[in-house]
Coordinates of C-alpha atoms in Angstrom, one line a residue:
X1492 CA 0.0 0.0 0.0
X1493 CA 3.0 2.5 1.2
X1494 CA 4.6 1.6 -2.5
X1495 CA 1.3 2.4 -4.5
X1496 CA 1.1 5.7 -2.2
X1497 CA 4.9 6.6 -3.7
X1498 CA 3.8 5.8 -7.2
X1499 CA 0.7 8.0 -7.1
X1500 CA 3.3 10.7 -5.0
X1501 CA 5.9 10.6 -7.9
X1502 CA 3.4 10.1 -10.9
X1503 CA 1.6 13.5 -10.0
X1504 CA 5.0 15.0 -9.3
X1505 CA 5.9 13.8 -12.9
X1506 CA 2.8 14.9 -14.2
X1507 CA 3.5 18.3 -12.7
X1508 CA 6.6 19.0 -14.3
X1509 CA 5.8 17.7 -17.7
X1510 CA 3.2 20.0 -17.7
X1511 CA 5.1 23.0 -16.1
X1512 CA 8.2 21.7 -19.4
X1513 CA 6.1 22.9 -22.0
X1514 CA 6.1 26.5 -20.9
X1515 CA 8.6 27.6 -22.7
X1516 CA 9.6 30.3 -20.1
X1517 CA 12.3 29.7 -18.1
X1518 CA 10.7 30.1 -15.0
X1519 CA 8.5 26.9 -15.9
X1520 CA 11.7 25.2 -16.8
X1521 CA 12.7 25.6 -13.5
X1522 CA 10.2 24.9 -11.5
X1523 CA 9.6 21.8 -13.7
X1524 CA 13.5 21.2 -13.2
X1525 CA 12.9 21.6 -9.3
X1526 CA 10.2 19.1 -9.0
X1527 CA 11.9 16.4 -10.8
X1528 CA 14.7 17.3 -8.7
X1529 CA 12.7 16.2 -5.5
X1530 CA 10.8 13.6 -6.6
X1531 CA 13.8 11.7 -7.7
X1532 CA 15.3 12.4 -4.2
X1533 CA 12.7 11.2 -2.8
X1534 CA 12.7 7.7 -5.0
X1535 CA 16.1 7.4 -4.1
X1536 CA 15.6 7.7 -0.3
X1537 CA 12.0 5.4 -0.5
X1538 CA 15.0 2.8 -2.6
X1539 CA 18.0 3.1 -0.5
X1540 CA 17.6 4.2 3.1
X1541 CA 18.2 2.2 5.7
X1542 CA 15.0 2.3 7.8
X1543 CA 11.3 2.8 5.8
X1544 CA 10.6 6.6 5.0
X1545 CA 7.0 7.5 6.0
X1546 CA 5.5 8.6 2.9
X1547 CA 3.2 11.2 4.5
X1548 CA 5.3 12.2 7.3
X1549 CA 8.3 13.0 5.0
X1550 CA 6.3 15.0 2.5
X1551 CA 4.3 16.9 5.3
X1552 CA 8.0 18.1 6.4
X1553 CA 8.8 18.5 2.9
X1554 CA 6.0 21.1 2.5
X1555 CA 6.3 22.4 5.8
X1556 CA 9.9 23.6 5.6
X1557 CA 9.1 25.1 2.2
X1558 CA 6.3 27.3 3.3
X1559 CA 8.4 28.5 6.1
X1560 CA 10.8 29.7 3.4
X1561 CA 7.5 32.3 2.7
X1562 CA 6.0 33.9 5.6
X1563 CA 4.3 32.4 8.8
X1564 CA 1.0 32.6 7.5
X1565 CA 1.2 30.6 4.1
X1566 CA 0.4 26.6 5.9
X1567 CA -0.3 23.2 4.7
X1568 CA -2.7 21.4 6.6
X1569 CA -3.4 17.7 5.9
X1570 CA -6.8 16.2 6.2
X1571 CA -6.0 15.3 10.4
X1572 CA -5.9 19.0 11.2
X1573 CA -8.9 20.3 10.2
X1574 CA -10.5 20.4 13.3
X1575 CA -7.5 22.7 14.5
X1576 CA -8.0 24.7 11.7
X1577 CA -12.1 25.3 11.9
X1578 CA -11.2 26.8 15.4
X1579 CA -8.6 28.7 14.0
X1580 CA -10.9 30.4 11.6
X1581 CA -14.4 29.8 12.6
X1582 CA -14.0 29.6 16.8
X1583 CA -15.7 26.9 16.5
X1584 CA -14.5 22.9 16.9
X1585 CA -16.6 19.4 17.8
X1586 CA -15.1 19.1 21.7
X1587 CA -16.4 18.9 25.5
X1588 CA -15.8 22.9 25.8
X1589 CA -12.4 22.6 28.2
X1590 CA -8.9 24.7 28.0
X1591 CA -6.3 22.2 29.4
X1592 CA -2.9 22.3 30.5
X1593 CA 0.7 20.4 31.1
X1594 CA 1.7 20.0 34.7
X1595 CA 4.5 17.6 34.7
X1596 CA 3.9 14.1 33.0
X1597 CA 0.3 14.7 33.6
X1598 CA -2.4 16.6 32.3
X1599 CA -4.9 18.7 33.6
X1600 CA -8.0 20.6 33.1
X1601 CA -7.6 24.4 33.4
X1602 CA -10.6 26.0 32.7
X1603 CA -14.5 24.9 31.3
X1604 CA -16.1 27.2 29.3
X1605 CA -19.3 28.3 30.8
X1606 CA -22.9 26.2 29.4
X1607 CA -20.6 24.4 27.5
X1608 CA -20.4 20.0 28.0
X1609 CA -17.5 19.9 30.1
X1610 CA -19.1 22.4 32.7
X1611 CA -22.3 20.7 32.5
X1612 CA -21.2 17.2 32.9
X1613 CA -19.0 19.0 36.8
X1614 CA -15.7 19.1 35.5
X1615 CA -13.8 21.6 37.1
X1616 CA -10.3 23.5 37.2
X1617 CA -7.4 21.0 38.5
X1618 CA -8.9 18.2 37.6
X1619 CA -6.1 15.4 36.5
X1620 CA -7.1 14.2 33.1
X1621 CA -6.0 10.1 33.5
X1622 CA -7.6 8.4 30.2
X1623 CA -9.9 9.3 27.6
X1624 CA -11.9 6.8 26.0
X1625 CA -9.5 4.2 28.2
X1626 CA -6.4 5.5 26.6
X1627 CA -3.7 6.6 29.3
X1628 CA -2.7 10.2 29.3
X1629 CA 0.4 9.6 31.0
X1630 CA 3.2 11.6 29.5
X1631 CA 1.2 12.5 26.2
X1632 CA 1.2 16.3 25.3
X1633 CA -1.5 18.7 25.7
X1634 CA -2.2 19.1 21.9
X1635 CA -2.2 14.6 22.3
X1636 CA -4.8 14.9 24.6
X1637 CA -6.8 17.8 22.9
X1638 CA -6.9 15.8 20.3
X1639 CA -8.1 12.9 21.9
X1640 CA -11.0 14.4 23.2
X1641 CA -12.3 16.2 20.0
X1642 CA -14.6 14.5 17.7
X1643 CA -17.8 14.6 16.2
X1644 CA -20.2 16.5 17.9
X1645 CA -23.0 14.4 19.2
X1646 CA -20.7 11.2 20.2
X1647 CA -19.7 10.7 23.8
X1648 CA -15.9 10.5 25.0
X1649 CA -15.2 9.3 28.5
X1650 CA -12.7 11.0 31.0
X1651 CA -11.2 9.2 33.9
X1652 CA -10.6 12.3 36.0
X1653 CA -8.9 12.6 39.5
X1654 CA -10.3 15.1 42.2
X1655 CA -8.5 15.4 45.7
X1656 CA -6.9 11.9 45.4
X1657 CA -10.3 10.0 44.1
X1658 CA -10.4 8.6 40.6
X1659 CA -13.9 9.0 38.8
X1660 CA -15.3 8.4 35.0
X1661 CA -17.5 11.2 33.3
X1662 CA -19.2 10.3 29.9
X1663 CA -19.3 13.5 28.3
X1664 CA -21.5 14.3 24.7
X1665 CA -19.7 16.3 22.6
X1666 CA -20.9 19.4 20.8
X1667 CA -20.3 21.5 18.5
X1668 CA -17.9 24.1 20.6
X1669 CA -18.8 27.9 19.4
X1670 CA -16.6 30.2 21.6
X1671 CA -18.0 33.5 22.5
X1672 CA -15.9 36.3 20.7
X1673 CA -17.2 39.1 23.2
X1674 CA -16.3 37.4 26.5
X1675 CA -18.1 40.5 28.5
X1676 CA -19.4 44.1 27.5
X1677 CA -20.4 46.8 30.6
X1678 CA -19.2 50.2 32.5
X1679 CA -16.3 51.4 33.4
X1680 CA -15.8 54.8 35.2
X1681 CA -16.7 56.3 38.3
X1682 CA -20.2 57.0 37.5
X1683 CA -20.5 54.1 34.9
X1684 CA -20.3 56.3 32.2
X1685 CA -18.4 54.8 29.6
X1686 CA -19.5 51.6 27.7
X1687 CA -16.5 48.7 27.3
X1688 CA -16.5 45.9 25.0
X1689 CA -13.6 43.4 25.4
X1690 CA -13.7 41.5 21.4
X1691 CA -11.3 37.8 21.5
X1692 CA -11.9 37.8 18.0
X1693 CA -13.0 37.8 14.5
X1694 CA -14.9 34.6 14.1
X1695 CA -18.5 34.4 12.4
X1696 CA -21.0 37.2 13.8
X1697 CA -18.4 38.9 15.8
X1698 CA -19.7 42.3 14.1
X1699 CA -23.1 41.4 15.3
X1700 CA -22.1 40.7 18.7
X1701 CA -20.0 43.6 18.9
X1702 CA -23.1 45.2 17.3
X1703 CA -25.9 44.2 19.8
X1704 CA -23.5 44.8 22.9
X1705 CA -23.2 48.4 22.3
X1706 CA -26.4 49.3 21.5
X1707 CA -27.5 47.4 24.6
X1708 CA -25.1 49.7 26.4
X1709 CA -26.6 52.6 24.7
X1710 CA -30.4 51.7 25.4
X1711 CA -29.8 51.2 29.3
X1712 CA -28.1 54.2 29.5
X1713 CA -28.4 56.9 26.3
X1714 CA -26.3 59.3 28.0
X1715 CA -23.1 57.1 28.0
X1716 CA -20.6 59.3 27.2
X1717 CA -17.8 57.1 25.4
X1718 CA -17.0 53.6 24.5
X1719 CA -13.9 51.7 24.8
X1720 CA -13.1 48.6 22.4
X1721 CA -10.6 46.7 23.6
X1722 CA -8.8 44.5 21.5
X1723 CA -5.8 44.1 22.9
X1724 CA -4.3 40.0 22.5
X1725 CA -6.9 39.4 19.9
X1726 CA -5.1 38.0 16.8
X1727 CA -7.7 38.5 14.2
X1728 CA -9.9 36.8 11.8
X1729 CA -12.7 37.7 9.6
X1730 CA -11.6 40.7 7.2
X1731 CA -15.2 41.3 6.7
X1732 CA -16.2 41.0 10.4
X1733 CA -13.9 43.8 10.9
X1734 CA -15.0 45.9 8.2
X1735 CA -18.4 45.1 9.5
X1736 CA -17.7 46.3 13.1
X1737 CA -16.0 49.5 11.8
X1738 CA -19.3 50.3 10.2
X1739 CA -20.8 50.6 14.0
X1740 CA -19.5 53.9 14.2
X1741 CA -18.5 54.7 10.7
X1742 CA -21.1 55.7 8.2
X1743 CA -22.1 53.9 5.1
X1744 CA -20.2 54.3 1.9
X1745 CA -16.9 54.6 3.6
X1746 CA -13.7 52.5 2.6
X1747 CA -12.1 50.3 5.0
X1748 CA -9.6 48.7 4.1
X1749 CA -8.3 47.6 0.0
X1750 CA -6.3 44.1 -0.5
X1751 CA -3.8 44.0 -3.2
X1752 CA -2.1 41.2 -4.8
X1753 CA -0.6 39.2 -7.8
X1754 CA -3.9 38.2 -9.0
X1755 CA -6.0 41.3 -9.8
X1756 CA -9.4 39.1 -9.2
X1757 CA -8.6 38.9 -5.8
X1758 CA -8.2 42.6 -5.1
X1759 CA -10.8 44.1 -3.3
X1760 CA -12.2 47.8 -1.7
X1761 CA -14.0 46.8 1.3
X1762 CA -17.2 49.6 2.1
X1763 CA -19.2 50.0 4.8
X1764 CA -22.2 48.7 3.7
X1765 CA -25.1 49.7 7.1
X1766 CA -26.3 52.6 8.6
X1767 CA -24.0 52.9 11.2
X1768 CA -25.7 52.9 15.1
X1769 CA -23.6 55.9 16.6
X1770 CA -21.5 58.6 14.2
X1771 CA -20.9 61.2 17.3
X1772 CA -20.5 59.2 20.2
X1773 CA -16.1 59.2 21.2
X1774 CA -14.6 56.2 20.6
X1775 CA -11.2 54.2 22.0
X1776 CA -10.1 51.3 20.9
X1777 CA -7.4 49.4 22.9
X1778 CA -4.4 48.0 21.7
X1779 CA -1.1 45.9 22.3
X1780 CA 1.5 43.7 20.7
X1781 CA -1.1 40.7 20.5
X1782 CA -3.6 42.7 18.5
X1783 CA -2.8 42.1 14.6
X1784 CA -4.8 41.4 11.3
X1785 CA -8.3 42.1 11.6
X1786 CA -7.8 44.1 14.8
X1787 CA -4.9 46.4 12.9
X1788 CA -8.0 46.7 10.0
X1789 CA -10.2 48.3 13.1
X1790 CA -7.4 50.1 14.6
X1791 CA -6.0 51.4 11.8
X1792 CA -8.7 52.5 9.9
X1793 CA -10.7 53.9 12.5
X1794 CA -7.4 56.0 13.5
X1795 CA -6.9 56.7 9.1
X1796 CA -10.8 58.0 9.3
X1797 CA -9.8 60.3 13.1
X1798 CA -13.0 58.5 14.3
X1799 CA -11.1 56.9 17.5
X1800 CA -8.4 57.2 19.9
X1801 CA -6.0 54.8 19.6
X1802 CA -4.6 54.1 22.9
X1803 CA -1.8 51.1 24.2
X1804 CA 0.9 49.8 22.8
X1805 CA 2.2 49.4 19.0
X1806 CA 0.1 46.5 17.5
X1807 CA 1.7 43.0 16.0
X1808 CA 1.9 44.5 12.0
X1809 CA 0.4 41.7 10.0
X1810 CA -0.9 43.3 6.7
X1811 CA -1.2 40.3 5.2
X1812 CA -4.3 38.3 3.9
X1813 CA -4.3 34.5 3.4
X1814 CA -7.1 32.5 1.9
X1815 CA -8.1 28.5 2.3
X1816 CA -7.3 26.4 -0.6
X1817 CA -8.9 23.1 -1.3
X1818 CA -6.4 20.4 -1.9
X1819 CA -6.2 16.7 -2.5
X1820 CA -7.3 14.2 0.0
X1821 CA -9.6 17.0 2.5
X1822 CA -6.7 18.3 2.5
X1823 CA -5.8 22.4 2.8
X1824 CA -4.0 24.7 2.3
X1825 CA -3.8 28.3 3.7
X1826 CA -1.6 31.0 1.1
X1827 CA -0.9 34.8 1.5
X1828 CA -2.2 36.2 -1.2
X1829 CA -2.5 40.1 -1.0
X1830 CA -1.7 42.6 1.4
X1831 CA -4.0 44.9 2.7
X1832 CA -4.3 49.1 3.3
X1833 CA -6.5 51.1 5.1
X1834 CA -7.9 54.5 4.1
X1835 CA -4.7 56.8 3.9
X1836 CA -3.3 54.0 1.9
X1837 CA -0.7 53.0 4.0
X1838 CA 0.2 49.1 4.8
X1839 CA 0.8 48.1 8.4
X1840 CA 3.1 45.1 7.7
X1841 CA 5.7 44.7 9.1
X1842 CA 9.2 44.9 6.9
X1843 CA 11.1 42.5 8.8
X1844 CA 8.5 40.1 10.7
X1845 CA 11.4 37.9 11.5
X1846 CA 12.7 40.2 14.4
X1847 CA 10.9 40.8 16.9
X1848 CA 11.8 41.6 21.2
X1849 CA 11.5 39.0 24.0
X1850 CA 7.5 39.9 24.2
X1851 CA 6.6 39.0 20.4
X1852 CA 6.4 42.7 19.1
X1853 CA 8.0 43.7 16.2
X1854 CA 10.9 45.8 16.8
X1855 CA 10.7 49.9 16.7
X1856 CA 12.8 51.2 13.7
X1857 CA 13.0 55.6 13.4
X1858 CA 10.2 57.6 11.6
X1859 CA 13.0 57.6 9.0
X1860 CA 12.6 54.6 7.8
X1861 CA 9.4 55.0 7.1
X1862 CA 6.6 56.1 4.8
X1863 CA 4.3 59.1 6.3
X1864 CA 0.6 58.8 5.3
X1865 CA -2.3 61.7 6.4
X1866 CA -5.5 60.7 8.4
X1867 CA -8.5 62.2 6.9
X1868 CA -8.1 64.8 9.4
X1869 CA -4.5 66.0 8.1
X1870 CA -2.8 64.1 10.9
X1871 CA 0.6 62.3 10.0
X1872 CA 0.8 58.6 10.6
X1873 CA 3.0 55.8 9.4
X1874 CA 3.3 52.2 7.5
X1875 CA 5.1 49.3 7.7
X1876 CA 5.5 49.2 11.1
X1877 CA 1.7 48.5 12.8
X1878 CA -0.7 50.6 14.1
X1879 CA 1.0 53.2 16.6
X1880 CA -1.3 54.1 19.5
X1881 CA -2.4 58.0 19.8
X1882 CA -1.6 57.5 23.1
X1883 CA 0.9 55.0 24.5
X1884 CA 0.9 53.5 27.6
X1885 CA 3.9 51.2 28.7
X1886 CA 3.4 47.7 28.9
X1887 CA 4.1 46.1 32.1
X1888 CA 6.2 43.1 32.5
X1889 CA 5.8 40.3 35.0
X1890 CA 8.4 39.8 38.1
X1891 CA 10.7 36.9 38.6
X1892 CA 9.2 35.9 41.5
X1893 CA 5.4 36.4 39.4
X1894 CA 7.2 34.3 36.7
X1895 CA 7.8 31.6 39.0
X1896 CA 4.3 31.3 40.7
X1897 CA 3.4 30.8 37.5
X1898 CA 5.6 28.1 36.3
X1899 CA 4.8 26.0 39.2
X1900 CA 1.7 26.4 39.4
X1901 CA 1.2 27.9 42.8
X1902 CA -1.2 30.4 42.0
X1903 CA -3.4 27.7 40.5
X1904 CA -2.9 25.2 43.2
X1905 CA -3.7 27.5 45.4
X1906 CA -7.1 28.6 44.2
X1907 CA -7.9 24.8 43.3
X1908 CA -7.6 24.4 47.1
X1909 CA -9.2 27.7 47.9
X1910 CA -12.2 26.6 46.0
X1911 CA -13.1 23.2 48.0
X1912 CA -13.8 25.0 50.8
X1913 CA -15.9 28.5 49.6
X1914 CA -18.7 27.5 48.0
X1915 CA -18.7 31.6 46.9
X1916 CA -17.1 34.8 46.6
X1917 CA -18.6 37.7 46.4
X1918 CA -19.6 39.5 43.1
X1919 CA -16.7 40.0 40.2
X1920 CA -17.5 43.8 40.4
X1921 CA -16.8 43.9 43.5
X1922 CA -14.4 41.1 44.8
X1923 CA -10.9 42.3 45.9
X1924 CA -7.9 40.0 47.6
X1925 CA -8.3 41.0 51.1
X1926 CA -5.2 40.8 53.4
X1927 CA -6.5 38.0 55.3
X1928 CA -6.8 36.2 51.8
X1929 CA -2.7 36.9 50.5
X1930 CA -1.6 36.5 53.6
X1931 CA -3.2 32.8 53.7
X1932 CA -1.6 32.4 50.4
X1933 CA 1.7 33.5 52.1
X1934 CA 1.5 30.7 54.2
X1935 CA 0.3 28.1 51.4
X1936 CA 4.1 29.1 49.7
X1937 CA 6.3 28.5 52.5
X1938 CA 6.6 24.7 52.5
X1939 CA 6.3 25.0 48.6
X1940 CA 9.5 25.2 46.1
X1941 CA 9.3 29.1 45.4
X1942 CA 13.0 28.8 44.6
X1943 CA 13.4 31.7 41.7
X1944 CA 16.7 33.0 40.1
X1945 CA 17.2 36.9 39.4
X1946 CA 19.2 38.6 36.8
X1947 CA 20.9 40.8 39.4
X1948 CA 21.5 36.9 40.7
X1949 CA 22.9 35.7 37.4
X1950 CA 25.1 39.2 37.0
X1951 CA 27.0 37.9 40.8
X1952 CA 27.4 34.9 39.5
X1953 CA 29.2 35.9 36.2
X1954 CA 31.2 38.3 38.6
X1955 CA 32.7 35.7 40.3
X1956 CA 33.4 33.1 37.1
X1957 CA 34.8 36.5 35.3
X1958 CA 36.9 37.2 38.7
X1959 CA 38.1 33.6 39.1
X1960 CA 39.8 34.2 35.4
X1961 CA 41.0 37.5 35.8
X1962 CA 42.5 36.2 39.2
X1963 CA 40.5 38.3 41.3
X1964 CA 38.2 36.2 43.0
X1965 CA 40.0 36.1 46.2
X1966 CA 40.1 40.1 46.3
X1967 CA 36.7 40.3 45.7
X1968 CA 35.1 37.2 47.6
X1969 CA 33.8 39.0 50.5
X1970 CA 32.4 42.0 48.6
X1971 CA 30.2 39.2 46.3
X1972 CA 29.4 37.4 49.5
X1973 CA 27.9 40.4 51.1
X1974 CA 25.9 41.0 47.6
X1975 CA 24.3 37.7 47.7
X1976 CA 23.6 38.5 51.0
X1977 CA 21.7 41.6 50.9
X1978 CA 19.4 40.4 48.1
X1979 CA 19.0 37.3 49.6
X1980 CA 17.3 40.0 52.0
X1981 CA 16.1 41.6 49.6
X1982 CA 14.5 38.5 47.4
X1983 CA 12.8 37.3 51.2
X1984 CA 10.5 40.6 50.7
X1985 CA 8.8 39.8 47.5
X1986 CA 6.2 38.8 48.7
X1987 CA 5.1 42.0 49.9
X1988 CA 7.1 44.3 47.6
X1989 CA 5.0 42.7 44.4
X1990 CA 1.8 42.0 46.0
X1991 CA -0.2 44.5 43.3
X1992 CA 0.8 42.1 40.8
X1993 CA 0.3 39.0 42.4
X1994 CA -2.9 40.0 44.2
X1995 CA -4.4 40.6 40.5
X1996 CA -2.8 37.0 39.6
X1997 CA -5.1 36.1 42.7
X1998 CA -8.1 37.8 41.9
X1999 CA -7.8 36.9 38.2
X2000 CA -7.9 32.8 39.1
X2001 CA -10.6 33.1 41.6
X2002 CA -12.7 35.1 39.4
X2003 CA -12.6 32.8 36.5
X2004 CA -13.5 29.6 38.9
X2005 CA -16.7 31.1 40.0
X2006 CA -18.2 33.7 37.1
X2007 CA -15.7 32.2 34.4
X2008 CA -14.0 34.5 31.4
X2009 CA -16.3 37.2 31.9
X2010 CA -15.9 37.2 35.3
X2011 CA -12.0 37.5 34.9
X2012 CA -12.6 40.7 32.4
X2013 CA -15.4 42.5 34.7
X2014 CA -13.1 42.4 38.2
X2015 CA -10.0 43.7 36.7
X2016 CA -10.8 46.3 34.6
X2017 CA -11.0 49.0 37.6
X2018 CA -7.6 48.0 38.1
X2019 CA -6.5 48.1 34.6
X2020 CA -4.2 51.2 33.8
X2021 CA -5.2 51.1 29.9
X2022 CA -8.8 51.2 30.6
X2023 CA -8.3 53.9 33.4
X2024 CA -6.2 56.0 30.6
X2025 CA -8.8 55.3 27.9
X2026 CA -11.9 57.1 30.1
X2027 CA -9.4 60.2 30.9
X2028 CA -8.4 60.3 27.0
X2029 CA -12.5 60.4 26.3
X2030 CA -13.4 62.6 29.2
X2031 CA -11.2 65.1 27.4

């Protein structure tokens, strides 16, 4: 069977470049050259290598590594990954409803989505995911089990689970899994003047929900004097759902956003096509370096048309736009295939996507290096680079010793524990970590490995290997002694000298345990310094 798979392999390969010979151009010739190139490579390794070559696996790494050659976005994906990729583009998979996690050798369930089977059927955070459908989980990946557990909706998977040392079986129905792209919509402000929409992303109906969320917020109270659209970590989606959501505020007729391409069938001018709900009403929309593709479409053109203040950090710069292309055997394939610009006609891809900082954002380069573009307002703004905010707020970064309750899990333990014995907490809006609360977490850590290393700790210790080379570590022994000392002091108050930050790690877990995602959004946005900014930028 493997052989007859090769000969169909090299026979369409063949096919291929007999075709691509009779162009008489010479770049037919070589990519007819180039294919006959590989697929007597691949003969000769099928005839002469020591082991047996996996047809599909070799050829899937084949394609794979060429792609990469392109851009990230340009993917293969064989007939076993479809369900991966209708929840990459629709939100939307056949599954029990459930994000997991690794923890060691094991795995275990981190969070059920609200109404959804998993949450119905009791499953809760911290449970230890043993077998599915009788298969052992033991050492298998996250993405092993997900898949496990994903199927057709309407079939039933079984979980052996573990819960405070008990084991247990749950038959669970799967459905088809539509995640919510607006996870909460409400007030912010003092006074609860200002609407806030928090968008995850650009899956089917998003502009509807988007849609229907504001003009709730506008009915309950029609003298709301702003609304903030945050979009900050949402990668994208929909082109259409964006342009759709830009037409909320934007009247009809307007251009959003133009792709452009090699093939001029494919390029498009994207209009607002409704009568928008609100024209007048001041408008922020919130970004970071998580928010790219459709979001940079909102972003950006809403900043191009001076209808919102933009307000974060520098967005990801992905101008590019990929469509799905049916292949052989249910197979597909995802290719870049234009680029897109919003209304001053500027691009926001990035030039170099391959560089980015530790935090995933593409790297600042000068104003000189780019190409300035006016808002319809007269204001000067800039390509290639993503959206710059209006007004930027710096992003904050997460402490060692944050980092490290992370990585072990404590946080999460914590609450897992917290939870078996408070049956409730009080309302998101109002829940806060009191000190009685972190200082019972204080004691939870002290027989737990918090062990943590700093980079003032890492700069002592490549003191004292630089010293012992130089042939001054005995000079300066005591003085690096006394250094590790004193932060050892030092390192013993973090605890206390990061509580903000872990207190909202805290209130963050235990909020999403008892009111779920929306929970999670609603209690931290009073403490949220972009949200706080975005109602002083509209009071003005």
């Amino acid at each position: 069977m493997i052989k007859k798979r090769i000969v169909i392999v090299l026979t369409l390969l063949a096919g291929v470049a007999g075709h691509l010979t009779a162009q008489t151009d010479d770049r037919g010739f070589e990519i007819a050259k180039n294919l006959e190139i590989f697929s007597n490579v691949y003969k000769q390794l099928n005839l002469n290598y020591v082991d047996d070559v996996d047809p599909g696996k070799t050829i899937k790494v084949a394609i794979d590594a060429m792609l990469a050659s392109l851009d990230p976005y340009t993917n293969y994906y064989p007939e076993s990954q479809m369900e991966d990729v209708k929840l990459q583009l629709l939100g939307q998979y056949g599954g029990i409803g459930s994000l997991i996690m690794q923890k060691g050798d094991s795995v275990y369930i981190s969070e059920p989505y609200k109404g959804l089977p998993a949450d119905e059927a009791g499953i809760r955070a911290g449970d230890r995911i043993v077998a599915v459908d009788g298969q052992s989980t033991e050492g298998k990946t996250t993405q092993d089990v997900s898949s496990a557990m994903r199927g057709q909706a309407g079939t039933d998977v079984v979980l052996r689970l573990e819960r405070d040392g008990k084991m247990f079986d749950v038959t669970v129905k799967r459905r088809e899994i539509k995640l919510p792209n607006v996870p909460y919509y409400g007030y912010v402000g003092d006074n609860k003047d200002f609407g806030y929409i928090k968008l995850d992303e650009f899956t089917t109906d998003a502009a509807k929900h988007v849609r229907d969320a504001f003009v709730s917020l506008k009915n309950e109270n029609p003298k709301m004097k702003g609304i903030i659209l945050d979009l900050r970590g949402n990668g994208g989606g929909l082109m259409n759902e964006a342009v759709d959501i830009v037409n909320i505020w934007v009247p009809r007729g307007v251009l959003v956003v133009e792709t452009k391409g090699k093939v001029a069938s494919k390029n498009i001018k994207s209009y607002t096509r409704f009568n928008p709900e609100d024209t007048e009403i001041p408008l922020a929309v919130l970004i970071d370096g998580g928010s790219a593709s459709a979001s940079e479409i909102v972003s950006g053109s809403l900043q191009d048309l001076d209808r919102a203040v933009i307000i974060g950090q520098r967005s990801y710069g992905k101008g590019l736009v990929q469509n799905i292309l049916p292949m052989a055997y249910n197979s597909q394939m995802k290719v870049t295939v234009s680029k897109y610009y919003i209304p001053s006609g500027r691009c926001i891809q990035a030039i170099d996507y391959s560089h980015r900082d530790e935090q995933g954002r593409a790297i600042r380069v000068p104003d000189s290096l780019k190409t300035a573009f006016k808002t319809k307002g007269g204001r000067t703004v800039y390509d290639g680079f993503g959206i710059e905010p209006d007004v930027e707020v710096e992003p904050e970064y997460m402490s060692n010793i944050a980092v490290a309750l992370v990585q072990k899990f404590l946080v999460f333990d914590y609450v897992t524990q917290y939870v078996r014995t408070h049956k409730d907490l009080p309302p998101a809006s109002e829940f806060e970590v009191s000190d009685e609360l972190y200082a019972d977490f204080c004691r939870y850590l002290k027989d737990k490995n918090l062990s943590y290393s700093t980079v003032t700790e890492r700069v002592i210790q490549e003191l004292r290997d630089v010293a012992k080379e130089e042939k001054y570590a005995d000079a300066i022994e005591q003085q690096i002694k006394d250094m590790e000392a004193a932060l050892k002091r030092e390192k013993e108050g973090d605890l206390q000298k990061h509580r903000e930050e872990i207190c909202d790690m805290l209130r963050a877990e235990l909020l999403v345990r008892y009111y779920y995602d929306e929970g999670r959004v609603e209690g931290g946005l009073k403490h949220d310094k972009v949200v706080l900014r975005a109602i002083e930028e509209l009071k003005k």
